[in-house]
Short mmCIF file of C-alpha atoms in Angstrom, two decimals:
data_model
loop_
_atom_site.label_atom_id
_atom_site.label_comp_id
_atom_site.label_asym_id
_atom_site.label_seq_id
_atom_site.Cartn_x
_atom_site.Cartn_y
_atom_site.Cartn_z
CA MET A 1 0.07 -0.05 -0.04
CA ARG A 2 1.34 3.36 -0.94
CA TYR A 3 0.39 6.43 0.21
CA GLY A 4 1.55 8.99 -2.16
CA SER A 5 5.07 9.81 -2.92
CA HIS A 6 7.18 12.17 -0.87
CA SER A 7 10.09 13.81 -2.27
CA GLY A 8 11.54 14.23 1.25
CA ARG A 9 9.20 17.27 2.26
CA CYS A 10 6.70 17.48 4.81
CA ALA A 11 3.20 17.55 3.36
CA HIS A 12 1.99 20.19 5.72
CA ARG A 13 3.75 23.46 6.57
CA VAL A 14 3.75 24.80 10.07
CA ASP A 15 2.97 28.57 10.58
CA PRO A 16 6.13 30.65 11.33
CA MET A 17 4.36 32.23 14.30
CA LYS A 18 3.33 28.83 15.85
CA ARG A 19 6.87 27.56 15.41
CA ASN A 20 8.48 30.37 17.02
CA LEU A 21 6.00 29.87 19.92
CA MET A 22 6.87 26.46 20.08
CA LEU A 23 10.67 26.94 20.23
CA LEU A 24 9.96 29.62 22.85
CA VAL A 25 8.06 27.02 25.17
CA ALA A 26 10.78 24.48 24.32
CA LEU A 27 13.62 26.81 25.36
CA ALA A 28 11.58 27.76 28.58
CA GLY A 29 11.32 24.12 29.46
CA PHE A 30 14.98 23.56 29.06
CA SER A 31 15.93 26.48 31.33
CA ALA A 32 13.33 25.10 33.87
CA CYS A 33 15.56 22.23 34.07
CA GLN A 34 18.78 23.91 34.69
CA PRO A 35 20.03 23.93 38.28
CA ALA A 36 19.21 26.71 40.47
CA ALA A 37 21.83 29.28 41.10
CA ALA A 38 23.38 29.14 44.18
CA PRO A 39 21.54 31.35 46.77
CA VAL A 40 23.39 34.52 47.76
CA VAL A 41 24.76 34.32 51.42
CA GLU A 42 25.36 37.51 52.96
CA ALA A 43 28.22 37.89 55.22
CA PRO A 44 27.34 38.03 58.89
CA PRO A 45 27.68 41.34 60.38
CA ALA A 46 31.32 42.26 61.69
CA PRO A 47 31.35 42.24 65.45
CA VAL A 48 31.03 45.73 67.17
CA ALA A 49 34.37 46.70 69.09
CA GLU A 50 33.78 47.66 72.47
CA ALA A 51 34.37 51.26 73.30
CA ALA A 52 38.12 52.02 73.93
CA GLY A 53 39.30 52.47 77.34
CA PRO A 54 41.87 54.63 78.76
CA ASP A 55 44.66 51.94 78.28
CA ASP A 56 43.63 50.88 74.71
CA GLY A 57 46.90 51.10 72.49
CA ALA A 58 49.05 50.66 75.55
CA ALA A 59 51.32 47.97 76.28
CA PRO A 60 49.52 44.74 77.53
CA MET A 61 48.30 44.19 80.93
CA ALA A 62 50.73 41.34 81.89
CA TRP A 63 54.22 40.69 82.88
CA ASP A 64 56.44 40.28 79.88
CA LEU A 65 59.76 38.96 80.06
CA SER A 66 62.20 40.03 77.15
CA ALA A 67 66.07 39.55 76.60
CA SER A 68 66.84 42.12 74.18
CA PRO A 69 68.54 44.58 74.46
CA VAL A 70 68.83 44.03 78.11
CA LEU A 71 67.07 41.01 80.37
CA THR A 72 63.94 42.85 81.36
CA LEU A 73 60.75 41.83 83.18
CA ALA A 74 57.96 44.32 82.49
CA PHE A 75 54.35 45.11 83.19
CA GLY A 76 52.96 47.49 80.79
CA GLY A 77 49.96 48.36 82.61
CA ASP A 78 51.49 50.30 85.44
CA GLY A 79 54.67 51.02 83.67
CA LEU A 80 57.08 49.17 86.08
CA SER A 81 59.93 47.25 84.57
CA ILE A 82 62.97 45.37 86.25
CA ALA A 83 66.13 45.14 84.16
CA CYS A 84 69.04 42.90 84.84
CA GLU A 85 72.38 43.68 83.01
CA GLU A 86 75.29 41.24 82.62
CA ALA A 87 77.97 41.31 85.07
CA LYS A 88 76.69 44.63 86.82
CA GLY A 89 75.37 42.86 90.03
CA VAL A 90 72.31 45.18 90.00
CA MET A 91 68.74 45.10 88.90
CA ARG A 92 67.48 48.62 87.73
CA ILE A 93 63.79 49.39 88.47
CA PHE A 94 61.90 51.63 86.24
CA PHE A 95 58.41 53.15 86.82
CA ALA A 96 56.15 55.69 85.35
CA PRO A 97 54.93 57.99 88.20
CA ALA A 98 51.33 59.23 88.49
CA TRP A 99 51.10 62.62 86.97
CA GLU A 100 49.53 64.31 90.07
CA MET A 101 52.39 63.07 92.20
CA GLU A 102 55.61 63.19 90.66
CA GLY A 103 59.06 62.99 92.19
CA PRO A 104 61.50 63.19 93.65
CA PHE A 105 60.80 60.72 96.09
CA ASP A 106 62.39 60.27 99.45
CA ARG A 107 62.04 56.51 99.96
CA ALA A 108 61.35 53.63 97.82
CA ILE A 109 60.85 49.87 98.51
CA VAL A 110 60.16 47.06 96.16
CA HIS A 111 58.20 44.02 97.11
CA PHE A 112 58.55 40.42 95.68
CA GLY A 113 56.11 38.22 97.19
CA ASP A 114 56.35 38.58 100.98
CA LYS A 115 60.15 39.94 100.80
CA SER A 116 60.78 43.67 100.64
CA PHE A 117 63.94 45.67 99.99
CA PRO A 118 64.90 49.04 100.03
CA VAL A 119 65.98 50.68 96.72
CA THR A 120 68.30 53.58 95.94
CA ILE A 121 68.21 56.22 93.11
CA ASP A 122 70.75 55.71 90.43
CA ALA A 123 72.67 58.85 90.50
CA THR A 124 74.18 58.05 87.06
CA ALA A 125 70.71 57.83 85.45
CA VAL A 126 69.96 61.51 86.26
CA LYS A 127 71.35 63.45 83.39
CA GLU A 128 68.91 66.19 83.27
CA GLU A 129 66.86 68.06 85.92
CA ARG A 130 63.58 66.16 84.92
CA ASP A 131 65.12 62.76 85.46
CA LYS A 132 64.81 63.36 89.09
CA TYR A 133 61.11 63.23 88.58
CA SER A 134 61.29 59.81 87.32
CA PRO A 135 63.97 58.18 88.85
CA VAL A 136 65.63 54.89 88.14
CA TYR A 137 66.15 52.57 91.20
CA LEU A 138 68.88 50.14 92.00
CA LEU A 139 68.62 46.97 93.64
CA PRO A 140 71.81 44.71 94.34
CA ALA A 141 71.41 41.40 92.42
CA ASN A 142 72.54 39.17 95.16
CA ALA A 143 71.37 35.75 96.47
CA ASP A 144 68.69 37.29 98.53
CA THR A 145 67.18 39.67 96.09
CA VAL A 146 67.44 37.14 93.17
CA THR A 147 65.98 34.24 95.16
CA ALA A 148 63.02 36.53 96.31
CA VAL A 149 62.36 37.30 92.52
CA MET A 150 62.58 33.60 91.74
CA LEU A 151 60.04 32.58 94.21
CA ALA A 152 57.48 35.54 93.22
CA ASN A 153 54.67 35.93 90.92
CA ASN A 154 54.38 39.66 91.22
CA ALA A 155 56.36 42.85 91.99
CA ARG A 156 55.22 46.19 93.23
CA LEU A 157 57.19 49.36 93.90
CA VAL A 158 56.08 51.82 96.66
CA VAL A 159 57.49 55.21 96.60
CA THR A 160 56.88 58.30 99.11
CA ASN A 161 57.57 61.81 99.18
CA GLN A 162 56.12 65.02 100.99
CA ASP A 163 53.05 64.60 99.05
CA GLY A 164 52.39 60.96 100.10
CA GLU A 165 52.68 57.63 98.68
CA GLN A 166 52.13 55.75 95.43
CA GLU A 167 52.49 52.28 94.35
CA ARG A 168 53.12 50.52 90.99
CA GLY A 169 52.71 46.73 90.48
CA GLY A 170 51.27 44.27 88.28
CA GLU A 171 49.04 41.32 88.21
CA PRO A 172 50.16 37.94 89.54
CA ASN A 173 51.91 35.67 86.96
CA GLU A 174 51.78 32.01 86.99
CA THR A 175 53.79 31.59 83.50
CA GLY A 176 57.22 31.19 85.22
CA ALA A 177 58.47 34.64 83.77
CA PHE A 178 59.72 35.72 87.40
CA ASP A 179 61.75 32.38 87.85
CA MET A 180 63.07 32.78 84.35
CA PHE A 181 64.03 36.37 84.88
CA ALA A 182 65.73 35.44 88.22
CA THR A 183 67.67 32.36 86.91
CA THR A 184 69.13 34.12 84.15
CA CYS A 185 69.77 37.19 86.03
CA ALA A 186 71.66 34.92 88.31
CA GLN A 187 73.52 33.14 85.52
CA ILE A 188 74.82 36.34 83.65
CA ASN A 189 75.83 37.84 87.09
CA GLY A 190 77.85 34.77 88.17
CA LEU A 191 75.51 33.88 91.15
CA ARG A 192 75.00 30.10 89.68
#
């Protein structure tokens, strides 16, 4: 049975408008099958910094041990530091006096734990008149003082003058900084 001859052409023609519509529907169907775009994730808001306090930007509020240029144990929060130079036989104690009560100071005592030692002003550190108001104190680096530092976990300096007394000190340190400072100070001064 023969149905008529074809010469390779369709017997019916599709209206161009319908053809475009069908093409559009087919494209829409294909695009619906595509994976969805990844959702846009917004970054969480940055944490709000707390209001700056009076010590922000200052040295950290902990005892810090450094070996360069001189072996030094310092508490940044109160401006108290203790330095031990090689073969000098002394520890130098520096502090920042309160602005409302500057030196010169008549008397100064350093405390390491339950041990106290009077300190003297380093006359060689007084180069200018203003140096008298923020003196450097000397403490002999001997068996007693070095042992007191070794067994301590904090230090404080108490200075007095005609206006009263002021104290500088730190927070107790449990990292062994005092022991390491004292041991090294003893070694570089021939005490061990």
